[in-house]
PDB file of C-alpha atoms in Angstrom:
ATOM      1  CA  UNK A   1     115.953-133.268 168.482  1.00 76.00           C
ATOM      2  CA  UNK A   2     114.572-136.841 169.040  1.00 92.00           C
ATOM      3  CA  UNK A   3     113.051-137.906 172.202  1.00 96.00           C
ATOM      4  CA  UNK A   4     113.333-141.546 173.250  1.00 97.00           C
ATOM      5  CA  UNK A   5     110.563-142.926 175.571  1.00 97.00           C
ATOM      6  CA  UNK A   6     111.141-146.035 177.511  1.00 97.00           C
ATOM      7  CA  UNK A   7     107.802-147.148 178.394  1.00 93.00           C
ATOM      8  CA  UNK A   8     106.362-148.429 181.812  1.00 93.00           C
ATOM      9  CA  UNK A   9     104.886-151.971 182.345  1.00 93.00           C
ATOM     10  CA  UNK A  10     101.733-152.941 180.634  1.00 89.00           C
ATOM     11  CA  UNK A  11     101.352-149.666 178.746  1.00 85.00           C
ATOM     12  CA  UNK A  12     100.745-149.687 174.968  1.00 83.00           C
ATOM     13  CA  UNK A  13     102.605-147.556 172.470  1.00 85.00           C
ATOM     14  CA  UNK A  14      99.390-145.858 171.327  1.00 85.00           C
ATOM     15  CA  UNK A  15      98.678-144.395 174.723  1.00 85.00           C
ATOM     16  CA  UNK A  16     102.304-143.202 175.240  1.00 88.00           C
ATOM     17  CA  UNK A  17     102.175-141.820 171.837  1.00 90.00           C
ATOM     18  CA  UNK A  18      99.144-139.833 172.533  1.00 90.00           C
ATOM     19  CA  UNK A  19     100.560-138.322 175.764  1.00 93.00           C
ATOM     20  CA  UNK A  20     103.772-137.445 173.987  1.00 95.00           C
ATOM     21  CA  UNK A  21     102.250-135.963 170.748  1.00 94.00           C
ATOM     22  CA  UNK A  22      99.918-133.631 172.744  1.00 95.00           C
ATOM     23  CA  UNK A  23     102.559-132.495 175.335  1.00 97.00           C
ATOM     24  CA  UNK A  24     105.490-132.085 172.979  1.00 97.00           C
ATOM     25  CA  UNK A  25     104.008-131.919 169.315  1.00 96.00           C
ATOM     26  CA  UNK A  26     107.182-130.498 167.902  1.00 94.00           C
ATOM     27  CA  UNK A  27     109.529-133.360 168.683  1.00 95.00           C
ATOM     28  CA  UNK A  28     110.324-136.411 166.988  1.00 95.00           C
ATOM     29  CA  UNK A  29     109.505-139.280 169.328  1.00 96.00           C
ATOM     30  CA  UNK A  30     110.667-142.874 169.325  1.00 95.00           C
ATOM     31  CA  UNK A  31     109.005-145.537 171.655  1.00 95.00           C
ATOM     32  CA  UNK A  32     110.581-148.448 173.398  1.00 95.00           C
ATOM     33  CA  UNK A  33     108.571-151.048 175.235  1.00 94.00           C
ATOM     34  CA  UNK A  34     110.246-152.560 178.394  1.00 95.00           C
ATOM     35  CA  UNK A  35     110.718-155.917 177.128  1.00 95.00           C
ATOM     36  CA  UNK A  36     113.790-158.247 176.195  1.00 96.00           C
ATOM     37  CA  UNK A  37     116.029-156.256 173.825  1.00 96.00           C
ATOM     38  CA  UNK A  38     114.997-152.720 174.920  1.00 97.00           C
ATOM     39  CA  UNK A  39     118.579-151.971 175.444  1.00 96.00           C
ATOM     40  CA  UNK A  40     119.499-152.774 171.976  1.00 96.00           C
ATOM     41  CA  UNK A  41     116.851-150.558 170.672  1.00 95.00           C
ATOM     42  CA  UNK A  42     117.977-147.726 172.739  1.00 96.00           C
ATOM     43  CA  UNK A  43     121.605-148.125 171.823  1.00 94.00           C
ATOM     44  CA  UNK A  44     120.649-147.213 168.266  1.00 93.00           C
ATOM     45  CA  UNK A  45     119.559-143.774 169.104  1.00 93.00           C
ATOM     46  CA  UNK A  46     122.022-140.922 168.809  1.00 91.00           C
ATOM     47  CA  UNK A  47     123.961-139.378 171.790  1.00 91.00           C
ATOM     48  CA  UNK A  48     122.259-135.956 171.587  1.00 93.00           C
ATOM     49  CA  UNK A  49     118.715-137.361 171.972  1.00 93.00           C
ATOM     50  CA  UNK A  50     116.786-136.875 175.113  1.00 96.00           C
ATOM     51  CA  UNK A  51     115.673-140.133 177.057  1.00 97.00           C
ATOM     52  CA  UNK A  52     112.552-140.203 179.112  1.00 97.00           C
ATOM     53  CA  UNK A  53     112.229-143.336 181.152  1.00 97.00           C
ATOM     54  CA  UNK A  54     109.162-144.128 183.128  1.00 97.00           C
ATOM     55  CA  UNK A  55     108.648-146.671 186.056  1.00 96.00           C
ATOM     56  CA  UNK A  56     109.577-150.065 184.838  1.00 97.00           C
ATOM     57  CA  UNK A  57     111.590-148.222 181.944  1.00 97.00           C
ATOM     58  CA  UNK A  58     113.444-146.156 184.610  1.00 97.00           C
ATOM     59  CA  UNK A  59     114.283-149.077 186.532  1.00 97.00           C
ATOM     60  CA  UNK A  60     115.801-151.097 183.525  1.00 97.00           C
ATOM     61  CA  UNK A  61     117.714-147.856 182.505  1.00 96.00           C
ATOM     62  CA  UNK A  62     119.109-147.515 186.076  1.00 94.00           C
ATOM     63  CA  UNK A  63     120.502-151.103 185.975  1.00 94.00           C
ATOM     64  CA  UNK A  64     122.596-149.972 183.077  1.00 93.00           C
ATOM     65  CA  UNK A  65     124.382-146.805 184.138  1.00 88.00           C
ATOM     66  CA  UNK A  66     126.926-146.997 181.163  1.00 87.00           C
ATOM     67  CA  UNK A  67     123.957-146.782 178.748  1.00 89.00           C
ATOM     68  CA  UNK A  68     122.271-143.808 180.347  1.00 87.00           C
ATOM     69  CA  UNK A  69     125.403-141.966 180.782  1.00 86.00           C
ATOM     70  CA  UNK A  70     125.984-141.996 177.039  1.00 89.00           C
ATOM     71  CA  UNK A  71     123.162-139.590 176.353  1.00 92.00           C
ATOM     72  CA  UNK A  72     122.962-135.866 176.825  1.00 89.00           C
ATOM     73  CA  UNK A  73     120.029-135.843 178.822  1.00 94.00           C
ATOM     74  CA  UNK A  74     118.130-138.615 180.587  1.00 95.00           C
ATOM     75  CA  UNK A  75     114.979-137.918 182.576  1.00 97.00           C
ATOM     76  CA  UNK A  76     113.699-140.620 185.083  1.00 97.00           C
ATOM     77  CA  UNK A  77     109.957-140.463 186.230  1.00 98.00           C
ATOM     78  CA  UNK A  78     108.844-142.733 189.010  1.00 97.00           C
ATOM     79  CA  UNK A  79     112.169-144.364 189.325  1.00 97.00           C
ATOM     80  CA  UNK A  80     112.895-146.945 191.935  1.00 96.00           C
ATOM     81  CA  UNK A  81     115.787-149.021 193.108  1.00 95.00           C
ATOM     82  CA  UNK A  82     113.643-152.210 194.002  1.00 97.00           C
ATOM     83  CA  UNK A  83     109.905-152.641 193.739  1.00 97.00           C
ATOM     84  CA  UNK A  84     109.523-155.308 196.576  1.00 98.00           C
ATOM     85  CA  UNK A  85     108.073-153.702 199.863  1.00 97.00           C
ATOM     86  CA  UNK A  86     110.416-156.252 201.689  1.00 97.00           C
ATOM     87  CA  UNK A  87     113.438-154.826 200.537  1.00 96.00           C
ATOM     88  CA  UNK A  88     112.510-151.430 202.152  1.00 95.00           C
ATOM     89  CA  UNK A  89     113.883-149.145 199.329  1.00 95.00           C
ATOM     90  CA  UNK A  90     110.636-147.691 198.477  1.00 95.00           C
ATOM     91  CA  UNK A  91     108.620-150.199 196.715  1.00 97.00           C
ATOM     92  CA  UNK A  92     104.918-150.693 198.100  1.00 96.00           C
ATOM     93  CA  UNK A  93     104.304-154.133 196.409  1.00 96.00           C
ATOM     94  CA  UNK A  94     104.992-157.410 198.280  1.00 97.00           C
ATOM     95  CA  UNK A  95     106.824-160.110 196.249  1.00 97.00           C
ATOM     96  CA  UNK A  96     103.955-162.408 196.747  1.00 97.00           C
ATOM     97  CA  UNK A  97     101.761-159.944 194.939  1.00 96.00           C
ATOM     98  CA  UNK A  98     104.152-160.066 191.965  1.00 97.00           C
ATOM     99  CA  UNK A  99     104.247-163.551 191.957  1.00 97.00           C
ATOM    100  CA  UNK A 100     100.502-163.734 192.068  1.00 97.00           C
ATOM    101  CA  UNK A 101     100.237-161.188 189.096  1.00 96.00           C
ATOM    102  CA  UNK A 102     102.782-163.460 187.188  1.00 96.00           C
ATOM    103  CA  UNK A 103     100.511-166.309 187.449  1.00 97.00           C
ATOM    104  CA  UNK A 104      97.268-164.237 186.570  1.00 96.00           C
ATOM    105  CA  UNK A 105      99.048-162.923 183.588  1.00 95.00           C
ATOM    106  CA  UNK A 106      99.232-166.548 182.349  1.00 94.00           C
ATOM    107  CA  UNK A 107      95.628-167.102 182.742  1.00 94.00           C
ATOM    108  CA  UNK A 108      94.083-163.754 181.823  1.00 93.00           C
ATOM    109  CA  UNK A 109      96.440-160.963 180.783  1.00 90.00           C
ATOM    110  CA  UNK A 110      93.927-158.451 180.171  1.00 87.00           C
ATOM    111  CA  UNK A 111      92.124-158.933 183.571  1.00 90.00           C
ATOM    112  CA  UNK A 112      95.492-158.703 185.090  1.00 92.00           C
ATOM    113  CA  UNK A 113      96.287-155.427 183.588  1.00 90.00           C
ATOM    114  CA  UNK A 114      92.952-153.774 184.345  1.00 88.00           C
ATOM    115  CA  UNK A 115      93.465-154.715 188.053  1.00 90.00           C
ATOM    116  CA  UNK A 116      96.743-153.174 187.957  1.00 89.00           C
ATOM    117  CA  UNK A 117      95.661-150.027 186.224  1.00 85.00           C
ATOM    118  CA  UNK A 118      92.978-149.627 188.919  1.00 87.00           C
ATOM    119  CA  UNK A 119      95.175-150.272 191.773  1.00 87.00           C
ATOM    120  CA  UNK A 120      97.939-147.882 190.571  1.00 89.00           C
ATOM    121  CA  UNK A 121      95.511-145.056 190.064  1.00 87.00           C
ATOM    122  CA  UNK A 122      96.333-144.832 186.265  1.00 83.00           C
ATOM    123  CA  UNK A 123      94.405-143.599 183.305  1.00 76.00           C
ATOM    124  CA  UNK A 124      92.754-146.809 182.021  1.00 68.00           C
ATOM    125  CA  UNK A 125      94.522-147.690 178.873  1.00 68.00           C
ATOM    126  CA  UNK A 126      93.733-151.437 179.027  1.00 58.00           C
ATOM    127  CA  UNK A 127      91.925-151.173 175.793  1.00 62.00           C
ATOM    128  CA  UNK A 128      94.874-150.425 173.956  1.00 68.00           C
ATOM    129  CA  UNK A 129      97.921-152.813 174.296  1.00 70.00           C
ATOM    130  CA  UNK A 130      99.357-152.388 170.783  1.00 63.00           C
ATOM    131  CA  UNK A 131     102.712-154.191 170.531  1.00 69.00           C
ATOM    132  CA  UNK A 132     102.671-155.949 173.906  1.00 83.00           C
ATOM    133  CA  UNK A 133     102.919-159.555 174.138  1.00 89.00           C
ATOM    134  CA  UNK A 134     102.080-161.627 177.205  1.00 91.00           C
ATOM    135  CA  UNK A 135     105.593-162.809 177.178  1.00 94.00           C
ATOM    136  CA  UNK A 136     106.819-159.438 177.416  1.00 94.00           C
ATOM    137  CA  UNK A 137     104.436-158.604 180.430  1.00 95.00           C
ATOM    138  CA  UNK A 138     105.837-161.656 182.309  1.00 96.00           C
ATOM    139  CA  UNK A 139     109.293-160.806 181.632  1.00 97.00           C
ATOM    140  CA  UNK A 140     108.754-157.287 183.089  1.00 97.00           C
ATOM    141  CA  UNK A 141     107.280-158.816 186.180  1.00 97.00           C
ATOM    142  CA  UNK A 142     110.228-161.151 186.350  1.00 98.00           C
ATOM    143  CA  UNK A 143     112.484-158.163 186.571  1.00 98.00           C
ATOM    144  CA  UNK A 144     110.600-156.538 189.271  1.00 98.00           C
ATOM    145  CA  UNK A 145     110.674-159.867 191.141  1.00 98.00           C
ATOM    146  CA  UNK A 146     114.481-160.816 190.515  1.00 97.00           C
ATOM    147  CA  UNK A 147     116.322-157.435 189.897  1.00 97.00           C
ATOM    148  CA  UNK A 148     117.589-154.623 192.118  1.00 96.00           C
ATOM    149  CA  UNK A 149     119.343-151.409 191.214  1.00 94.00           C
ATOM    150  CA  UNK A 150     122.697-150.957 193.070  1.00 89.00           C
ATOM    151  CA  UNK A 151     122.457-148.072 195.552  1.00 85.00           C
ATOM    152  CA  UNK A 152     124.003-144.802 194.277  1.00 78.00           C
ATOM    153  CA  UNK A 153     122.643-145.189 190.675  1.00 77.00           C
ATOM    154  CA  UNK A 154     120.065-142.665 191.490  1.00 80.00           C
ATOM    155  CA  UNK A 155     122.383-139.973 192.535  1.00 77.00           C
ATOM    156  CA  UNK A 156     122.983-136.933 190.410  1.00 78.00           C
ATOM    157  CA  UNK A 157     120.098-137.871 187.908  1.00 85.00           C
ATOM    158  CA  UNK A 158     117.221-135.685 186.668  1.00 93.00           C
ATOM    159  CA  UNK A 159     114.374-137.538 188.511  1.00 96.00           C
ATOM    160  CA  UNK A 160     110.795-136.873 189.567  1.00 98.00           C
ATOM    161  CA  UNK A 161     108.398-139.043 191.525  1.00 98.00           C
ATOM    162  CA  UNK A 162     104.770-138.352 192.722  1.00 98.00           C
ATOM    163  CA  UNK A 163     103.954-137.961 196.480  1.00 97.00           C
ATOM    164  CA  UNK A 164     100.667-139.667 195.964  1.00 97.00           C
ATOM    165  CA  UNK A 165     102.168-142.821 194.272  1.00 97.00           C
ATOM    166  CA  UNK A 166     100.306-145.914 194.988  1.00 96.00           C
ATOM    167  CA  UNK A 167     103.042-148.214 193.983  1.00 97.00           C
ATOM    168  CA  UNK A 168     106.128-146.155 195.215  1.00 98.00           C
ATOM    169  CA  UNK A 169     106.775-144.558 198.747  1.00 97.00           C
ATOM    170  CA  UNK A 170     108.066-141.184 197.670  1.00 97.00           C
ATOM    171  CA  UNK A 171     109.115-140.074 200.941  1.00 96.00           C
ATOM    172  CA  UNK A 172     111.328-143.306 201.466  1.00 95.00           C
ATOM    173  CA  UNK A 173     112.898-143.212 197.933  1.00 95.00           C
ATOM    174  CA  UNK A 174     113.540-139.482 198.374  1.00 94.00           C
ATOM    175  CA  UNK A 175     115.269-140.079 201.753  1.00 93.00           C
ATOM    176  CA  UNK A 176     117.577-142.703 200.093  1.00 92.00           C
ATOM    177  CA  UNK A 177     118.240-140.333 197.284  1.00 91.00           C
ATOM    178  CA  UNK A 178     117.590-136.799 198.295  1.00 91.00           C
ATOM    179  CA  UNK A 179     118.221-135.432 194.629  1.00 90.00           C
ATOM    180  CA  UNK A 180     114.967-136.807 193.431  1.00 95.00           C
ATOM    181  CA  UNK A 181     112.156-134.200 193.093  1.00 96.00           C
ATOM    182  CA  UNK A 182     108.959-135.157 194.865  1.00 97.00           C
ATOM    183  CA  UNK A 183     105.927-133.681 193.253  1.00 98.00           C
ATOM    184  CA  UNK A 184     102.727-132.791 195.445  1.00 97.00           C
ATOM    185  CA  UNK A 185      99.238-133.954 194.345  1.00 96.00           C
ATOM    186  CA  UNK A 186     100.720-136.290 191.775  1.00 97.00           C
ATOM    187  CA  UNK A 187     100.511-140.071 191.632  1.00 96.00           C
ATOM    188  CA  UNK A 188     102.206-142.714 189.240  1.00 95.00           C
ATOM    189  CA  UNK A 189     100.334-141.557 185.903  1.00 93.00           C
ATOM    190  CA  UNK A 190     102.818-140.506 183.334  1.00 94.00           C
ATOM    191  CA  UNK A 191     100.805-137.555 182.173  1.00 94.00           C
ATOM    192  CA  UNK A 192     100.452-136.318 185.861  1.00 94.00           C
ATOM    193  CA  UNK A 193     104.252-136.623 186.207  1.00 97.00           C
ATOM    194  CA  UNK A 194     105.158-134.685 183.048  1.00 97.00           C
ATOM    195  CA  UNK A 195     102.756-131.848 183.613  1.00 96.00           C
ATOM    196  CA  UNK A 196     103.387-131.795 187.425  1.00 96.00           C
ATOM    197  CA  UNK A 197     107.243-131.397 186.979  1.00 97.00           C
ATOM    198  CA  UNK A 198     106.765-128.880 183.919  1.00 96.00           C
ATOM    199  CA  UNK A 199     109.284-130.734 181.845  1.00 95.00           C
ATOM    200  CA  UNK A 200     110.318-129.186 178.694  1.00 94.00           C
ATOM    201  CA  UNK A 201     111.781-131.277 175.981  1.00 93.00           C
TER     202      UNK A 201
END
């Protein structure tokens, strides 16, 4: 069975490929970057595939419920309805910080990503950004600034979030969507989430 991964922001395909191949070596994997046209790529995948949507990838997919309901199984890791702290829906990042990040990307995208990785508590993958263009990074930040998921789209989904996530308030998100599984001693890192949730594909 094929597994389609919708990546998080600023994470290269090679980094994701390493995690997927180590944890699920017997599966066929397809990797989709969170950029303009991601949904067209996903729609090419067969219905019986498993879709794993992580962070920004989860946010994008949640905004298209007709698309994720098409697949037999969809797993959301570090999902959120709105990333902006001002909206009080579980995001910990202020709109002004996102606007600053957008400007920083235009000046020095590598430095901006390294800072993001450090603040988010992720494994440093900034040396490997294969396939990611600066325009894709800016598009992703624009989605975080301008978009929001309709309340209720996170109901009755297979979803996990880390209790120690530095970008998302797991308690707040869980109070809004009680069906989300909160993982103790886990942050925003993809490998931590997969291992902590003991997800089998």
